[in-house]
PDB file of C-alpha atoms in Angstrom:
ATOM      1  CA  MET A   1       8.129 -45.279  38.281  1.00  0.00           C
ATOM      2  CA  THR A   2      10.284 -44.772  41.309  1.00  0.00           C
ATOM      3  CA  PRO A   3       7.933 -44.376  44.190  1.00  0.00           C
ATOM      4  CA  PRO A   4       7.916 -41.005  45.774  1.00  0.00           C
ATOM      5  CA  ARG A   5       8.984 -40.588  49.532  1.00  0.00           C
ATOM      6  CA  ALA A   6       6.479 -40.099  51.990  1.00  0.00           C
ATOM      7  CA  ARG A   7       6.157 -39.793  55.749  1.00  0.00           C
ATOM      8  CA  THR A   8       5.139 -43.276  57.583  1.00  0.00           C
ATOM      9  CA  TRP A   9       3.871 -44.390  60.837  1.00  0.00           C
ATOM     10  CA  GLY A  10       6.231 -47.196  61.801  1.00  0.00           C
ATOM     11  CA  ARG A  11       7.718 -47.822  65.066  1.00  0.00           C
ATOM     12  CA  ILE A  12      10.588 -45.829  66.339  1.00  0.00           C
ATOM     13  CA  GLY A  13      13.739 -47.170  65.342  1.00  0.00           C
ATOM     14  CA  GLN A  14      12.214 -49.699  62.964  1.00  0.00           C
ATOM     15  CA  THR A  15      11.918 -48.016  59.761  1.00  0.00           C
ATOM     16  CA  PRO A  16       9.683 -49.786  57.352  1.00  0.00           C
ATOM     17  CA  VAL A  17      11.317 -50.765  53.923  1.00  0.00           C
ATOM     18  CA  VAL A  18       9.121 -51.496  50.684  1.00  0.00           C
ATOM     19  CA  ARG A  19      10.797 -53.301  47.990  1.00  0.00           C
ATOM     20  CA  VAL A  20      10.279 -52.108  44.447  1.00  0.00           C
ATOM     21  CA  ARG A  21      11.261 -53.744  41.501  1.00  0.00           C
ATOM     22  CA  GLY A  22      13.286 -51.386  38.993  1.00  0.00           C
ATOM     23  CA  ARG A  23      11.405 -52.204  35.881  1.00  0.00           C
ATOM     24  CA  GLY A  24      11.418 -48.880  34.384  1.00  0.00           C
ATOM     25  CA  SER A  25       9.377 -49.529  31.126  1.00  0.00           C
ATOM     26  CA  ARG A  26       5.955 -48.697  32.498  1.00  0.00           C
ATOM     27  CA  ARG A  27       4.930 -44.977  33.341  1.00  0.00           C
ATOM     28  CA  MET A  28       1.903 -43.028  34.000  1.00  0.00           C
ATOM     29  CA  SER A  29       1.578 -39.460  32.514  1.00  0.00           C
ATOM     30  CA  MET A  30      -0.660 -36.957  33.446  1.00  0.00           C
ATOM     31  CA  ALA A  31      -1.645 -33.489  32.044  1.00  0.00           C
ATOM     32  CA  GLY A  32      -3.883 -31.082  33.580  1.00  0.00           C
ATOM     33  CA  MET A  33      -5.148 -27.197  33.466  1.00  0.00           C
ATOM     34  CA  PRO A  34      -6.490 -25.776  36.467  1.00  0.00           C
ATOM     35  CA  CYS A  35      -9.096 -23.129  34.861  1.00  0.00           C
ATOM     36  CA  TYR A  36     -11.474 -20.441  35.858  1.00  0.00           C
ATOM     37  CA  LYS A  37     -14.057 -18.206  34.267  1.00  0.00           C
ATOM     38  CA  PRO A  38     -15.038 -15.125  36.109  1.00  0.00           C
ATOM     39  CA  GLY A  39     -18.395 -15.453  37.926  1.00  0.00           C
ATOM     40  CA  GLU A  40     -18.146 -19.322  38.051  1.00  0.00           C
ATOM     41  CA  ARG A  41     -16.077 -22.108  40.272  1.00  0.00           C
ATOM     42  CA  SER A  42     -12.706 -23.036  39.219  1.00  0.00           C
ATOM     43  CA  ARG A  43     -12.337 -26.411  37.301  1.00  0.00           C
ATOM     44  CA  LEU A  44      -9.496 -28.826  36.656  1.00  0.00           C
ATOM     45  CA  ILE A  45      -9.489 -30.409  33.265  1.00  0.00           C
ATOM     46  CA  SER A  46      -7.225 -33.376  33.099  1.00  0.00           C
ATOM     47  CA  SER A  47      -6.141 -36.462  31.315  1.00  0.00           C
ATOM     48  CA  VAL A  48      -4.093 -39.323  32.347  1.00  0.00           C
ATOM     49  CA  ARG A  49      -2.210 -41.685  30.029  1.00  0.00           C
ATOM     50  CA  GLU A  50      -0.734 -45.211  30.699  1.00  0.00           C
ATOM     51  CA  TYR A  51       2.114 -46.469  28.913  1.00  0.00           C
ATOM     52  CA  ASN A  52       2.975 -50.136  29.287  1.00  0.00           C
ATOM     53  CA  GLY A  53       6.131 -50.798  27.107  1.00  0.00           C
ATOM     54  CA  ARG A  54       4.471 -51.671  23.927  1.00  0.00           C
ATOM     55  CA  LYS A  55       6.023 -50.554  20.553  1.00  0.00           C
ATOM     56  CA  ASP A  56       2.916 -49.160  19.118  1.00  0.00           C
ATOM     57  CA  GLN A  57       1.888 -47.281  22.221  1.00  0.00           C
ATOM     58  CA  PRO A  58       2.869 -43.489  22.813  1.00  0.00           C
ATOM     59  CA  LYS A  59       4.820 -42.872  25.800  1.00  0.00           C
ATOM     60  CA  GLY A  60       3.467 -39.722  26.773  1.00  0.00           C
ATOM     61  CA  PHE A  61       1.365 -36.927  25.540  1.00  0.00           C
ATOM     62  CA  GLY A  62       1.721 -35.576  21.846  1.00  0.00           C
ATOM     63  CA  SER A  63       0.621 -32.497  20.310  1.00  0.00           C
ATOM     64  CA  ARG A  64      -2.262 -34.050  19.463  1.00  0.00           C
ATOM     65  CA  ASP A  65      -3.504 -34.915  22.797  1.00  0.00           C
ATOM     66  CA  PHE A  66      -2.659 -31.289  24.168  1.00  0.00           C
ATOM     67  CA  ARG A  67      -4.690 -29.944  21.286  1.00  0.00           C
ATOM     68  CA  ASP A  68      -7.656 -31.998  22.475  1.00  0.00           C
ATOM     69  CA  LEU A  69      -7.179 -31.177  25.862  1.00  0.00           C
ATOM     70  CA  LEU A  70      -7.381 -27.188  24.675  1.00  0.00           C
ATOM     71  CA  VAL A  71     -10.235 -28.019  22.557  1.00  0.00           C
ATOM     72  CA  ARG A  72     -12.154 -29.824  25.491  1.00  0.00           C
ATOM     73  CA  ALA A  73     -11.552 -26.851  27.681  1.00  0.00           C
ATOM     74  CA  HIS A  74     -12.975 -24.307  25.320  1.00  0.00           C
ATOM     75  CA  ILE A  75     -16.025 -26.435  25.081  1.00  0.00           C
ATOM     76  CA  GLN A  76     -16.434 -26.986  28.768  1.00  0.00           C
ATOM     77  CA  LEU A  77     -15.404 -23.273  29.670  1.00  0.00           C
ATOM     78  CA  GLY A  78     -17.788 -21.780  26.577  1.00  0.00           C
ATOM     79  CA  GLY A  79     -15.447 -18.822  25.687  1.00  0.00           C
ATOM     80  CA  PRO A  80     -11.919 -17.661  24.951  1.00  0.00           C
ATOM     81  CA  ILE A  81      -8.860 -19.209  26.626  1.00  0.00           C
ATOM     82  CA  VAL A  82      -5.754 -17.708  27.794  1.00  0.00           C
ATOM     83  CA  GLN A  83      -3.369 -20.451  28.293  1.00  0.00           C
ATOM     84  CA  VAL A  84      -0.087 -20.198  30.450  1.00  0.00           C
ATOM     85  CA  TRP A  85       2.305 -22.845  29.233  1.00  0.00           C
ATOM     86  CA  ASP A  86       5.698 -23.909  30.531  1.00  0.00           C
ATOM     87  CA  ASN A  87       8.683 -24.528  28.343  1.00  0.00           C
ATOM     88  CA  VAL A  88       8.117 -28.274  27.961  1.00  0.00           C
ATOM     89  CA  ARG A  89       9.456 -29.167  24.640  1.00  0.00           C
ATOM     90  CA  ILE A  90       6.301 -30.639  23.125  1.00  0.00           C
ATOM     91  CA  HIS A  91       4.463 -27.383  23.835  1.00  0.00           C
ATOM     92  CA  LEU A  92       6.985 -25.454  21.357  1.00  0.00           C
ATOM     93  CA  THR A  93       6.471 -28.076  18.438  1.00  0.00           C
ATOM     94  CA  ALA A  94       5.355 -26.968  15.067  1.00  0.00           C
ATOM     95  CA  PRO A  95       1.892 -28.744  14.999  1.00  0.00           C
ATOM     96  CA  LEU A  96       1.012 -26.848  18.384  1.00  0.00           C
ATOM     97  CA  ARG A  97       2.067 -23.628  16.849  1.00  0.00           C
ATOM     98  CA  GLU A  98       0.090 -23.973  13.820  1.00  0.00           C
ATOM     99  CA  PHE A  99      -3.092 -24.981  16.024  1.00  0.00           C
ATOM    100  CA  ILE A 100      -2.592 -22.095  18.290  1.00  0.00           C
ATOM    101  CA  ALA A 101      -2.034 -19.829  15.199  1.00  0.00           C
ATOM    102  CA  ALA A 102      -5.493 -21.116  13.582  1.00  0.00           C
ATOM    103  CA  SER A 103      -7.287 -20.822  16.817  1.00  0.00           C
ATOM    104  CA  ALA A 104      -6.358 -17.296  17.540  1.00  0.00           C
ATOM    105  CA  ASP A 105      -9.628 -15.945  17.839  1.00  0.00           C
ATOM    106  CA  TRP A 106     -10.346 -18.014  21.077  1.00  0.00           C
ATOM    107  CA  LEU A 107      -7.084 -19.147  22.189  1.00  0.00           C
ATOM    108  CA  THR A 108      -4.125 -16.984  23.641  1.00  0.00           C
ATOM    109  CA  VAL A 109      -0.898 -18.516  24.647  1.00  0.00           C
ATOM    110  CA  PHE A 110       1.798 -17.306  26.955  1.00  0.00           C
ATOM    111  CA  GLN A 111       4.872 -19.228  27.597  1.00  0.00           C
ATOM    112  CA  LEU A 112       6.539 -19.284  31.165  1.00  0.00           C
ATOM    113  CA  PRO A 113      10.208 -18.496  31.497  1.00  0.00           C
ATOM    114  CA  THR A 114      12.378 -21.636  31.965  1.00  0.00           C
ATOM    115  CA  ASN A 115      12.498 -23.180  35.439  1.00  0.00           C
ATOM    116  CA  ALA A 116       9.590 -20.919  36.670  1.00  0.00           C
ATOM    117  CA  THR A 117       7.816 -23.730  38.688  1.00  0.00           C
ATOM    118  CA  ASP A 118       6.604 -21.309  41.165  1.00  0.00           C
ATOM    119  CA  LEU A 119       4.428 -19.717  38.423  1.00  0.00           C
ATOM    120  CA  ASN A 120       2.758 -22.712  37.297  1.00  0.00           C
ATOM    121  CA  PRO A 121      -0.669 -23.736  39.038  1.00  0.00           C
ATOM    122  CA  GLN A 122      -0.349 -27.121  37.607  1.00  0.00           C
ATOM    123  CA  GLU A 123       2.674 -27.737  39.814  1.00  0.00           C
ATOM    124  CA  GLY A 124       0.285 -27.269  42.833  1.00  0.00           C
ATOM    125  CA  VAL A 125      -1.858 -29.590  41.305  1.00  0.00           C
ATOM    126  CA  GLY A 126       0.857 -32.299  40.697  1.00  0.00           C
ATOM    127  CA  SER A 127       2.194 -31.994  44.270  1.00  0.00           C
ATOM    128  CA  LEU A 128      -1.214 -32.570  45.757  1.00  0.00           C
ATOM    129  CA  VAL A 129      -1.809 -35.904  43.644  1.00  0.00           C
ATOM    130  CA  LYS A 130       1.671 -37.005  44.341  1.00  0.00           C
ATOM    131  CA  ARG A 131       1.147 -36.493  48.378  1.00  0.00           C
ATOM    132  CA  ASP A 132      -1.804 -38.666  48.177  1.00  0.00           C
ATOM    133  CA  ILE A 133       0.088 -41.513  46.497  1.00  0.00           C
ATOM    134  CA  GLY A 134       3.101 -41.211  48.406  1.00  0.00           C
ATOM    135  CA  ASN A 135       2.471 -44.204  50.683  1.00  0.00           C
ATOM    136  CA  LEU A 136       0.528 -46.327  48.129  1.00  0.00           C
ATOM    137  CA  ALA A 137       2.099 -49.741  47.710  1.00  0.00           C
ATOM    138  CA  ALA A 138       0.750 -50.824  44.134  1.00  0.00           C
ATOM    139  CA  ALA A 139       1.171 -53.960  42.770  1.00  0.00           C
ATOM    140  CA  ASP A 140       0.885 -52.763  39.062  1.00  0.00           C
ATOM    141  CA  LEU A 141       0.452 -49.431  37.403  1.00  0.00           C
ATOM    142  CA  SER A 142      -3.036 -49.745  37.028  1.00  0.00           C
ATOM    143  CA  GLN A 143      -3.345 -49.212  40.664  1.00  0.00           C
ATOM    144  CA  ILE A 144      -1.386 -46.123  40.440  1.00  0.00           C
ATOM    145  CA  THR A 145      -3.362 -45.032  37.737  1.00  0.00           C
ATOM    146  CA  ARG A 146      -6.685 -45.583  39.510  1.00  0.00           C
ATOM    147  CA  ALA A 147      -5.305 -43.729  42.486  1.00  0.00           C
ATOM    148  CA  VAL A 148      -4.197 -40.636  40.406  1.00  0.00           C
ATOM    149  CA  LYS A 149      -7.504 -40.399  38.613  1.00  0.00           C
ATOM    150  CA  ARG A 150      -9.354 -40.979  41.972  1.00  0.00           C
ATOM    151  CA  LYS A 151      -7.584 -37.927  43.399  1.00  0.00           C
ATOM    152  CA  LEU A 152      -7.881 -35.839  40.135  1.00  0.00           C
ATOM    153  CA  LYS A 153     -11.782 -36.314  40.299  1.00  0.00           C
ATOM    154  CA  MET A 154     -11.461 -35.644  44.003  1.00  0.00           C
ATOM    155  CA  LEU A 155      -9.933 -31.999  43.260  1.00  0.00           C
ATOM    156  CA  GLN A 156     -12.557 -31.449  40.482  1.00  0.00           C
ATOM    157  CA  TYR A 157     -15.296 -31.119  43.250  1.00  0.00           C
ATOM    158  CA  ARG A 158     -13.136 -28.982  45.410  1.00  0.00           C
ATOM    159  CA  PRO A 159     -12.743 -25.604  43.755  1.00  0.00           C
ATOM    160  CA  ARG A 160     -11.306 -24.158  46.621  1.00  0.00           C
ATOM    161  CA  VAL A 161      -8.332 -26.197  46.628  1.00  0.00           C
ATOM    162  CA  ILE A 162      -8.015 -25.199  42.908  1.00  0.00           C
ATOM    163  CA  ASP A 163      -8.331 -21.738  43.804  1.00  0.00           C
ATOM    164  CA  GLY A 164      -5.431 -22.117  46.159  1.00  0.00           C
ATOM    165  CA  CYS A 165      -3.337 -23.555  43.511  1.00  0.00           C
ATOM    166  CA  LEU A 166      -4.235 -20.448  41.301  1.00  0.00           C
ATOM    167  CA  THR A 167      -3.640 -17.867  44.112  1.00  0.00           C
ATOM    168  CA  GLY A 168      -0.150 -19.674  45.089  1.00  0.00           C
ATOM    169  CA  THR A 169       1.067 -18.559  41.813  1.00  0.00           C
ATOM    170  CA  GLY A 170      -0.242 -14.800  41.696  1.00  0.00           C
ATOM    171  CA  LEU A 171      -3.201 -15.528  39.604  1.00  0.00           C
ATOM    172  CA  ASP A 172      -5.852 -13.812  41.633  1.00  0.00           C
ATOM    173  CA  ARG A 173      -9.537 -14.136  40.494  1.00  0.00           C
TER     174      ARG A 173
END
């Protein structure tokens, strides 16, 4: 992972430099759904996955992981779900389309147009998480994962911030 850029409080004229090793075989992936149910507080249902470069380990989220996330959201919200997805390739796979067709009684999915990041509330959540870890000088991937999970947990207890991410896309409650 290449580190995100962030503002620093170094001395004037002396730019601090953080050296980062360029090993790119390890990564951390995050999937999340800002949700709301009329009359209740907004929620953030998310999942984080670490990839350490092992052959038997999946690199990112698969169709089964997204299916499990949708089922978990359905159980937590206790009602039908209207899902708005971007056009990531994994969202368009046959197993997910079959799952959506089988779950048509409680799940409705709309696809966003390509490059419509301003309409995706998850982009706001991702931006908030990245902003928090911008100045983190982590020694290994587990420290980054812990920081991301901590920030996601913090956001879960701040429904007004999630409301802001939803409102920024035009999804008013």
